[in-house]
Amino acid sequence: MATKAWLAALVHGGLWLGALAAADARAAPVFVEAPCDIPIVNDAVRERLRCGTVSVPRDVARPDDGTFELAVVVKRSAAPTPGATPILFLHGGPGCQQVPYMGLGATDFTPGHDVIAFDMRGGGRTGPALCSGMAAALFESFRIALRGDDPMPARNAALDACMGELATAGYKPEHFGSVRNVEDAESIRQALGIERWAVYGTSYGTTVAAEYLARHPEAIESVVLDSLYPPDAYVHTVREAQGRAIGRLLDECAADATCAARFPGLDRAKADAALSSFATDPLPFHLGRERYVADERAVRSALYTLFYTEATARSVPWFVDAMVRRDGDAIAAALGAPLLVGDAFADAGVAMPGLLGTDCRDRARHHAPHAGPGPNWMDMFLGIPNGACGDLPLGTVPGLPVGTTVPVLVLSAGYDGFQPDGEAVAAAIGPAATAYLLPRAAHSVRGAGDCPRGIVSAFINEPSKTPDTTCIAEMTAPPFVLDVRPMPAVVTLGASANGGRPPAGALVAAAGLALLLVAGLVVPATLWLWRRLRRQPAAPGARGVRALAVGGGLLGVAGAVLPVAGTMQAHPGMMGFGLEPTLALGLWAIPVGGALAGLALGLALRKRQWGVALAALGGVVAVVGVFALGLVPWG
């Protein structure tokens, strides 16, 4: 395999010899400013941004190996507090990014404090920009599995191709890992002339933050670990981690009268038994006229996505009930998401060099074929083959800052389907660490609202003082999802829009609507106004047919837009499955409106009313586009 070639390149080189001398000899890091070519919400934010790069060696022991150009953004506070400590934001992943998002928020991360972020090695604008086809290949492997075929040949081929690409470009295993990311953060601090800063890490960023504190406590004033990705000893299996989150949600459902009445007797034991049974008895489901099967990995992957927001987490009782009843058709959209969303997300997720280069260097559990019960995290989340890191050497394994005196805040989420025990991690760190569980928050706790944001800000402002956490008990969550009208097309539409690739049906519908409005409203109104100004008599009208054309077209479009928008407003957690049942009745406006527009087209052509005919044609085209999206009121 190409992984062995990468390993051979590593072994022949001889690791770390002369690393200390090389580190002492290299020049001090420098921040090189560059234009901020990232999305920026407004000019006021643009004026507060400094963008650029910091060059660091791939391997301090081998200067000839080349460099990484770390992409860095500094966002100055809108209202700086004199002497306020800057904040280093460490993103998740590994292999994700933060730089492109730094211009999107108009408010401060913490009022009065500057915030600095960089894309870590292997991801985002730091790169390397390699293995671009691997995510799409792994995404395709999910489709293969849902069709009942073996996905492993495709996954292994994608892995080999990525490793070969990295080796050809001169990248080696020792160029990656969390310890490297820590030293990169320290280089950025020196390049920016920052004496000490607060460090906020979310998800994988908590791994880097904890190791950074262990290695460079003198550089850090405080640390926030939000949604832990701790050392392997604290990471639960997929079954246990998801079981804990499911149990919490089912307990909340049992305490809610309406939810308890809708799902009586549903508990974690039933959920665990049902989910585990799919390993030996995959669940059939249908999308359109095609039949697919979902094994335990597919079902748990669907659950994993639900645990990422508070709204979707509140659909878990409904999802689990369907699993207990083995009603695959009810949740076909969630089970078949890889079939529905196409390639919209294939290139927008985790960068494979960052994921493999870092987790293979950090995690001993990835270095042997998975032997535990149920699916493992790497396979379930991204389709990475079992034992993918077996031929890659384990690096310096990151740990916890045990015994530190620097204040540490650990935040865990009740709705997080991965979350380890925050209290156990805090206890291992020592008295300087304090852990809080926010029961009604999902992954990345700070995003759950004003309460966690306020706790983080208060801690960063006064890390030696215990923050006021009384708001945790007052946090609310969206209502439980109790029923859904299955509508897989909604998933396709939403995913395509989020991926920046609107489906053809949406483009056809938009073109038809534009023609309808121009020919049916704008042109007639302009001509009427022109004649009024010139005091000319009105032309023989076709008001009735025109009203039929315009009304029918608009009714057909509204029949699609209003149920989708209304469902999103009523409960975003439904959108992964379909529509709110009462709102789904509005879909009947689509064929009714299309029929009216078609009738108007026939009448206008018969009377040779060409302008009206054009408007009616626009209405028909718009409805045809809506139908092409799969938003139909039957089936």
XYZ file of C-alpha atoms in Angstrom:
635
model
C 0.000 0.000 0.000
C 1.062 3.611 -0.475
C 0.938 3.984 3.295
C 3.972 1.695 3.500
C 5.857 3.928 1.068
C 5.133 6.890 3.347
C 6.371 4.894 6.314
C 9.551 3.926 4.457
C 10.300 7.561 3.719
C 9.989 8.250 7.427
C 12.199 5.345 8.577
C 15.026 6.086 6.122
C 15.161 9.683 7.288
C 15.868 9.063 10.998
C 13.596 11.133 13.241
C 14.368 14.128 15.395
C 18.187 14.020 15.253
C 19.440 17.519 15.732
C 15.956 18.885 16.340
C 16.945 21.021 19.325
C 19.957 22.564 17.583
C 17.915 23.308 14.487
C 15.190 24.926 16.556
C 17.712 27.191 18.275
C 19.307 28.139 14.976
C 16.212 29.055 12.987
C 15.136 32.638 12.661
C 12.429 34.120 14.866
C 8.942 33.673 13.339
C 7.478 36.647 11.471
C 3.882 37.584 10.699
C 3.668 38.602 7.023
C 0.533 40.613 6.333
C -1.579 39.964 3.241
C -4.979 41.118 1.944
C -7.948 39.604 3.755
C -9.486 37.601 0.915
C -12.109 35.991 3.143
C -15.856 36.668 3.448
C -16.366 39.791 5.576
C -19.734 40.875 6.893
C -19.205 44.648 6.647
C -16.588 47.389 6.321
C -16.428 47.965 10.069
C -15.286 44.373 10.572
C -12.887 44.650 7.632
C -11.074 47.508 9.354
C -10.556 45.347 12.446
C -8.952 42.403 10.604
C -5.283 41.646 10.012
C -4.634 38.700 7.743
C -1.392 37.045 6.841
C 0.904 34.062 7.259
C 3.574 32.782 9.597
C 6.136 30.482 8.013
C 7.202 27.472 10.100
C 9.407 24.505 9.153
C 7.675 21.246 8.419
C 10.293 19.548 10.576
C 12.768 21.547 12.673
C 15.238 18.660 12.385
C 15.197 18.876 8.577
C 15.041 22.432 7.255
C 15.270 21.143 3.689
C 11.852 19.491 4.033
C 10.229 22.869 3.430
C 7.743 24.960 5.364
C 4.097 25.391 6.191
C 2.665 28.848 5.584
C 0.225 29.084 8.463
C -2.867 31.107 7.541
C -3.537 33.530 10.409
C -6.217 36.145 11.131
C -6.200 38.698 13.935
C -9.590 40.235 14.716
C -9.264 43.302 16.884
C -11.984 44.064 19.396
C -14.685 46.525 18.405
C -14.313 48.215 21.813
C -10.932 47.172 23.240
C -10.474 46.915 26.979
C -7.034 48.305 27.934
C -4.744 45.453 28.903
C -7.243 42.749 27.905
C -5.581 39.451 27.101
C -5.957 38.354 23.461
C -7.663 35.031 22.782
C -6.311 32.203 20.644
C -9.170 30.262 19.007
C -8.300 26.626 18.216
C -10.707 25.037 15.739
C -12.059 21.500 15.559
C -11.255 18.626 13.282
C -8.490 17.674 12.913
C -8.395 18.906 9.346
C -10.998 21.660 9.665
C -10.468 25.420 9.421
C -11.331 28.727 11.052
C -9.710 31.492 8.987
C -12.540 31.775 6.381
C -15.074 32.423 9.156
C -13.232 35.161 10.994
C -14.872 37.989 9.038
C -18.443 36.770 9.359
C -19.243 37.856 12.904
C -19.884 41.517 13.687
C -19.590 41.104 17.461
C -16.585 40.236 19.602
C -15.945 36.639 20.653
C -15.489 38.063 24.145
C -16.180 41.814 24.519
C -13.002 43.856 24.800
C -10.615 41.083 23.694
C -8.851 40.574 20.368
C -9.146 37.050 18.942
C -6.574 35.218 16.819
C -7.166 32.082 14.764
C -5.135 29.992 12.364
C -5.776 26.988 10.142
C -3.750 24.085 11.481
C -1.456 21.902 9.385
C -3.273 19.863 6.804
C -6.465 21.906 6.707
C -7.951 25.121 5.387
C -5.677 27.717 3.864
C -2.604 26.308 5.548
C -2.896 23.081 3.623
C -1.447 21.132 1.929
C -4.270 21.272 -0.595
C -3.950 17.588 -1.443
C -6.216 14.502 -1.412
C -9.089 16.632 -2.690
C -10.791 13.590 -4.184
C -10.683 11.471 -1.042
C -13.713 13.019 0.657
C -15.836 12.469 -2.456
C -14.581 8.875 -2.737
C -15.439 8.156 0.893
C -18.814 9.798 0.452
C -19.423 7.503 -2.496
C -18.476 4.518 -0.326
C -21.420 5.352 1.947
C -23.689 5.060 -1.083
C -22.114 1.724 -1.956
C -22.794 0.433 1.551
C -26.427 1.591 1.477
C -26.900 -0.349 -1.752
C -25.824 -3.455 0.125
C -22.363 -3.795 -1.441
C -18.929 -3.901 0.203
C -17.536 -0.346 0.559
C -14.053 -1.404 1.694
C -12.355 -1.663 -1.741
C -13.357 1.935 -2.526
C -12.230 3.145 0.893
C -8.863 1.421 0.721
C -8.270 2.722 -2.797
C -9.051 6.280 -1.673
C -6.683 5.936 1.291
C -3.853 4.598 -0.863
C -4.312 7.382 -3.397
C -4.171 10.050 -0.686
C -1.062 8.602 0.936
C 0.643 8.334 -2.424
C -0.219 11.946 -3.201
C 1.263 13.122 0.096
C 4.444 11.106 -0.409
C 4.911 12.406 -3.956
C 4.552 15.991 -2.690
C 7.250 15.401 -0.075
C 5.060 15.291 3.025
C 6.000 12.861 5.793
C 4.169 11.635 8.890
C 6.419 13.593 11.217
C 5.243 16.841 9.606
C 1.872 16.458 11.336
C 0.373 15.900 14.783
C -1.012 17.916 17.677
C 2.454 18.560 19.108
C 3.330 20.246 15.804
C 0.145 22.336 16.036
C 1.136 23.401 19.552
C 4.536 24.618 18.380
C 2.860 26.421 15.481
C 0.609 28.250 17.941
C 3.661 29.231 19.948
C 5.367 30.524 16.778
C 2.314 32.664 16.010
C 2.333 34.098 19.541
C 5.976 35.082 19.151
C 5.432 36.484 15.662
C 2.602 38.715 16.911
C 4.564 39.853 19.957
C 1.971 38.584 22.436
C 3.279 37.989 25.945
C 0.424 35.776 27.190
C -2.975 34.900 25.861
C -6.142 33.037 26.760
C -6.706 29.844 24.781
C -10.133 28.621 23.702
C -10.346 25.184 22.066
C -13.446 23.505 20.714
C -13.760 19.805 19.828
C -10.353 18.706 18.458
C -9.062 22.149 19.427
C -9.280 20.994 23.057
C -6.555 18.424 22.310
C -4.212 21.154 21.122
C -5.198 23.531 23.938
C -4.507 20.944 26.653
C -1.144 19.975 25.179
C -0.229 23.629 24.674
C -0.851 24.325 28.357
C 1.211 21.284 29.359
C 4.187 22.468 27.264
C 4.018 26.259 27.552
C 2.177 27.318 30.722
C 4.184 30.539 30.804
C 2.458 31.666 27.595
C -1.112 31.075 28.741
C -3.352 32.983 31.140
C -6.384 30.661 30.989
C -7.800 27.783 28.927
C -11.349 26.872 27.900
C -11.922 23.267 26.767
C -15.290 23.237 24.997
C -16.647 19.812 23.924
C -13.690 17.598 24.728
C -11.631 15.440 22.420
C -9.346 14.173 25.222
C -6.701 11.410 25.328
C -7.930 7.965 24.276
C -8.381 6.767 27.854
C -11.348 9.140 28.216
C -12.985 8.500 24.823
C -16.086 6.298 25.003
C -17.055 3.779 22.332
C -19.650 4.878 19.800
C -22.311 2.747 21.468
C -21.630 4.083 24.960
C -21.285 7.738 23.954
C -24.443 7.731 21.875
C -26.260 5.689 24.495
C -25.560 8.335 27.121
C -26.930 11.144 24.946
C -29.937 9.065 23.901
C -30.653 8.198 27.526
C -30.566 11.847 28.547
C -32.980 12.840 25.765
C -35.340 9.967 26.493
C -35.367 10.929 30.189
C -36.284 14.485 29.202
C -38.973 13.128 26.894
C -40.416 11.029 29.750
C -40.580 14.171 31.903
C -42.457 16.047 29.162
C -46.160 15.129 29.221
C -46.724 15.527 25.480
C -43.575 13.657 24.482
C -44.194 10.900 27.027
C -47.715 10.385 25.683
C -46.403 10.213 22.114
C -43.590 7.735 22.936
C -44.702 5.771 26.025
C -42.206 3.375 27.577
C -39.311 4.393 25.335
C -36.028 4.080 27.238
C -32.315 3.617 26.669
C -32.452 -0.171 26.994
C -34.922 -0.409 24.111
C -32.899 2.065 22.072
C -29.596 0.229 22.638
C -31.112 -3.128 21.759
C -32.763 -1.824 18.601
C -29.678 -0.004 17.367
C -27.333 -2.918 18.021
C -29.652 -5.320 16.214
C -28.944 -3.609 12.901
C -25.450 -5.117 12.918
C -26.940 -8.531 12.187
C -30.275 -7.476 10.695
C -29.887 -4.363 8.493
C -32.930 -2.156 8.081
C -34.514 -1.897 4.617
C -35.800 1.482 3.493
C -36.958 3.105 0.286
C -36.096 6.329 -1.480
C -38.276 6.869 -4.492
C -38.589 3.518 -6.173
C -35.199 2.254 -4.998
C -34.671 -0.099 -2.075
C -31.641 0.279 0.225
C -30.409 -1.212 3.476
C -28.908 0.474 6.530
C -26.632 -1.357 8.938
C -25.646 -0.200 12.411
C -22.970 2.128 11.080
C -25.461 3.920 8.816
C -28.061 4.294 11.552
C -25.527 5.596 14.058
C -24.078 7.995 11.475
C -27.543 9.479 11.083
C -27.778 9.811 14.855
C -24.367 11.467 14.977
C -25.576 14.298 12.769
C -28.676 14.787 14.935
C -26.521 15.380 18.014
C -24.818 18.403 16.414
C -27.540 20.967 17.139
C -30.029 21.405 19.952
C -32.977 21.465 17.529
C -32.088 18.249 15.727
C -31.206 16.529 19.004
C -34.803 17.010 20.084
C -35.852 14.753 17.198
C -33.899 11.823 18.665
C -36.901 10.275 20.540
C -38.883 10.289 17.292
C -35.921 8.794 15.430
C -35.334 6.104 18.072
C -39.040 5.213 18.151
C -38.908 4.652 14.391
C -35.831 2.483 14.891
C -37.526 0.416 17.594
C -40.479 -0.063 15.236
C -38.019 -0.640 12.352
C -39.908 1.915 10.271
C -37.226 2.705 7.729
C -39.606 4.586 5.458
C -40.350 7.088 8.235
C -36.713 8.157 8.506
C -35.497 7.361 5.015
C -34.193 10.895 4.550
C -31.812 10.650 7.512
C -30.714 7.103 6.662
C -30.144 7.903 3.016
C -28.550 11.325 3.361
C -25.461 10.251 1.328
C -27.802 9.224 -1.486
C -29.789 12.447 -1.291
C -27.270 15.228 -0.899
C -25.090 14.219 -3.833
C -21.618 15.713 -3.690
C -22.750 18.994 -2.129
C -20.799 18.340 1.070
C -18.047 16.078 -0.253
C -15.516 18.889 -0.615
C -16.741 21.066 2.241
C -15.866 18.922 5.224
C -12.659 17.680 6.806
C -9.367 17.949 4.894
C -7.886 14.459 4.781
C -4.197 15.415 5.195
C -5.035 17.151 8.452
C -7.263 14.345 9.705
C -4.988 11.425 8.854
C -1.711 13.213 9.496
C -2.844 14.352 12.927
C -5.053 11.583 14.306
C -2.723 8.839 13.060
C 0.136 10.541 14.908
C -1.915 11.164 18.063
C -4.155 8.148 18.613
C -2.941 4.651 19.428
C -6.473 3.308 18.974
C -6.253 3.974 15.222
C -3.183 1.779 14.783
C -4.846 -1.620 14.968
C -7.987 -3.062 13.405
C -11.005 -2.124 15.471
C -11.877 -5.002 17.790
C -14.537 -3.447 19.996
C -18.313 -3.865 19.745
C -20.079 -1.800 17.144
C -18.636 0.757 14.717
C -15.654 2.961 15.561
C -15.539 6.752 15.314
C -13.232 7.140 12.315
C -15.158 4.628 10.215
C -18.591 5.872 11.221
C -17.893 9.568 10.846
C -15.908 9.615 7.589
C -15.674 6.089 6.288
C -11.942 5.802 6.999
C -11.099 2.060 6.826
C -10.378 0.089 9.963
C -6.656 0.062 10.741
C -6.014 2.953 8.339
C -3.166 4.183 10.532
C -1.580 0.752 10.958
C 1.355 1.514 8.635
C 1.923 5.019 9.993
C 4.102 5.606 13.058
C 2.578 6.848 16.283
C 4.013 10.236 17.174
C 4.262 12.096 20.460
C 0.858 11.422 21.994
C -0.755 14.588 23.418
C -1.954 14.537 27.002
C -3.481 16.648 29.744
C -1.812 19.494 31.691
C -1.793 17.503 34.922
C -1.051 19.614 37.986
C -1.203 22.957 36.174
C -1.876 26.109 38.149
C -3.344 27.910 35.129
C -7.164 28.117 35.403
C -8.982 25.676 33.097
C -12.713 25.683 32.285
C -14.152 22.418 30.926
C -17.554 22.597 29.199
C -19.546 19.488 28.225
C -22.881 19.127 26.428
C -25.754 16.857 27.347
C -26.862 16.482 23.734
C -23.364 15.679 22.409
C -23.247 12.147 21.020
C -19.455 11.997 21.401
C -18.886 13.815 24.683
C -16.553 12.147 27.225
C -16.766 12.833 30.962
C -15.764 16.438 31.581
C -15.566 15.940 35.336
C -13.129 13.024 34.935
C -10.887 15.104 32.683
C -11.020 18.068 35.084
C -10.185 15.796 38.022
C -7.171 14.422 36.131
C -5.917 17.954 35.405
C -6.171 18.982 39.037
C -7.648 21.701 41.257
C -7.101 24.429 38.654
C -9.739 22.827 36.384
C -13.492 23.187 36.817
C -16.056 21.263 34.776
C -19.651 22.155 33.935
C -22.228 20.052 32.109
C -24.818 21.987 30.117
C -27.596 19.407 29.725
C -29.427 21.231 26.936
C -26.478 22.094 24.750
C -25.092 20.238 21.738
C -21.534 19.886 20.429
C -19.573 23.152 20.743
C -21.252 24.316 23.921
C -20.558 28.017 23.472
C -22.885 28.058 20.448
C -25.899 27.070 22.560
C -26.812 30.658 23.410
C -26.197 33.601 25.705
C -25.703 31.468 28.808
C -22.582 29.536 27.715
C -21.219 32.576 25.876
C -21.549 34.583 29.071
C -19.822 31.881 31.123
C -16.899 31.744 28.687
C -16.570 35.526 28.617
C -16.735 35.841 32.412
C -14.048 33.178 32.813
C -11.734 34.786 30.267
C -12.204 38.190 31.896
C -11.502 36.883 35.418
C -10.078 33.366 35.237
C -9.306 33.232 38.959
C -12.957 33.848 39.814
C -15.688 31.187 39.617
C -18.129 32.259 36.891
C -21.833 32.588 37.622
C -23.453 29.467 36.154
C -26.985 29.810 37.502
C -28.223 30.338 33.942
C -27.463 26.691 33.095
C -30.522 25.510 35.023
C -32.661 28.074 33.199
C -31.617 27.033 29.675
C -34.449 25.809 27.492
C -34.466 23.662 24.373
C -36.755 23.563 21.333
C -39.842 21.380 21.680
C -39.555 17.697 20.902
C -40.285 16.564 17.364
C -43.424 14.449 17.705
C -44.406 13.769 14.117
C -43.063 14.423 10.627
C -44.443 14.051 7.128
C -41.538 12.208 5.415
C -40.203 14.312 2.551
C -36.661 13.306 1.493
C -36.582 16.029 -1.162
C -36.386 18.651 1.584
C -33.057 17.175 2.675
C -31.729 17.290 -0.875
C -32.842 20.884 -1.334
C -31.365 22.088 1.961
C -28.060 20.286 1.485
C -27.654 21.553 -2.059
C -28.371 25.124 -1.007
C -25.907 24.931 1.895
C -23.296 23.426 -0.410
C -23.618 26.331 -2.852
C -24.962 24.097 -5.609
C -28.676 24.764 -6.131
C -30.356 21.843 -7.911
C -31.534 22.213 -11.487
C -35.159 22.250 -10.364
C -34.542 25.326 -8.222
C -32.947 27.144 -11.150
C -35.843 26.217 -13.445
C -38.369 27.360 -10.834
C -36.520 30.658 -10.336
C -36.362 31.300 -14.084
C -40.062 30.569 -14.481
C -40.977 32.802 -11.557
C -38.918 35.647 -12.999
C -40.659 35.301 -16.365
C -44.033 35.188 -14.634
C -43.402 38.375 -12.655
C -41.930 40.327 -15.557
C -44.507 39.346 -18.176
C -47.457 39.174 -15.811
C -46.873 42.173 -13.549
C -43.943 44.439 -14.438
C -44.644 44.873 -18.156
C -48.442 45.380 -17.801
C -47.929 47.847 -14.941
C -45.332 49.779 -16.950
C -47.595 49.958 -20.012
C -50.556 51.052 -17.899
C -48.511 53.832 -16.306
C -47.167 54.934 -19.695
C -50.649 55.235 -21.124
C -51.910 57.140 -18.095
C -49.090 59.668 -18.411
C -49.772 60.129 -22.119
C -53.540 60.257 -21.541
C -54.121 57.391 -23.957
C -57.063 55.055 -23.673
C -56.375 51.681 -22.135
C -55.698 48.840 -24.536
C -58.160 45.981 -24.759
C -57.358 43.980 -21.631
C -57.034 40.391 -20.660
C -57.272 40.966 -16.965
C -59.109 37.772 -16.132
C -56.712 35.467 -17.951
C -53.717 37.411 -16.699
C -54.961 37.141 -13.117
C -55.446 33.408 -13.634
C -51.899 33.050 -14.993
C -50.233 35.122 -12.292
C -52.338 33.723 -9.466
C -51.829 30.131 -10.568
C -48.062 30.492 -10.916
C -47.656 32.246 -7.589
C -49.911 29.692 -5.878
C -47.784 26.834 -7.214
C -44.542 28.399 -6.012
C -46.061 29.307 -2.649
C -47.142 25.693 -2.277
C -43.476 24.744 -2.100
C -41.969 27.744 -0.331
C -44.454 28.203 2.495
C -44.471 24.602 3.842
C -40.671 24.459 3.807
C -40.224 27.907 5.365
C -43.026 27.292 7.862
C -41.516 23.988 8.963
C -38.116 25.590 9.414
C -39.673 28.279 11.580
C -41.852 25.837 13.519
C -39.064 23.344 14.246
C -35.693 23.147 12.453
C -35.241 19.624 13.807
C -37.837 18.338 11.364
C -35.967 19.459 8.283
C -33.716 16.389 8.275
C -36.761 14.188 7.690
C -39.481 16.182 5.975
C -42.215 18.657 6.837
C -44.512 19.464 9.719
C -47.609 17.353 8.918
C -50.191 20.148 8.955
C -47.991 22.383 6.814
C -47.391 19.550 4.357
C -51.028 19.906 3.296
C -49.987 23.143 1.621
C -48.071 21.130 -0.965
C -51.366 20.553 -2.759
C -51.153 24.178 -3.872
C -48.363 23.102 -6.244
C -50.457 20.987 -8.649
C -53.494 23.236 -8.223
C -51.477 26.337 -9.088
C -49.811 24.566 -11.991
C -53.196 23.522 -13.373
C -54.489 27.107 -13.177
C -51.375 28.473 -14.913
C -51.744 25.791 -17.602
C -55.389 26.714 -18.122
C -54.433 30.388 -18.465
C -51.751 29.464 -21.010
C -54.297 27.605 -23.119
C -56.814 30.473 -22.990
C -54.175 33.103 -23.796
C -52.884 31.159 -26.791
C -56.435 30.651 -28.042
C -57.126 34.397 -27.800
C -53.640 35.273 -29.125
C -52.857 37.279 -26.018
C -49.115 36.779 -26.333
C -48.016 38.801 -23.313
C -50.405 36.923 -21.060
C -49.327 33.649 -22.638
C -45.722 34.456 -21.766
C -46.676 35.115 -18.149
C -48.671 31.887 -17.988
C -45.739 30.001 -19.490
C -43.547 31.393 -16.699
C -46.009 30.067 -14.128
C -46.028 26.627 -15.730
C -42.227 26.530 -15.898
C -41.964 27.584 -12.250
C -44.268 24.764 -11.163
C -42.397 22.262 -13.342
C -39.192 23.302 -11.574
C -40.828 22.759 -8.200
C -41.973 19.305 -9.274
C -38.431 18.510 -10.391
C -37.271 19.134 -6.825
C -39.451 16.250 -5.672
C -41.745 18.456 -3.598
C -44.950 16.626 -4.453
C -47.933 16.138 -2.162
C -48.259 12.411 -2.803
C -46.075 9.292 -2.748
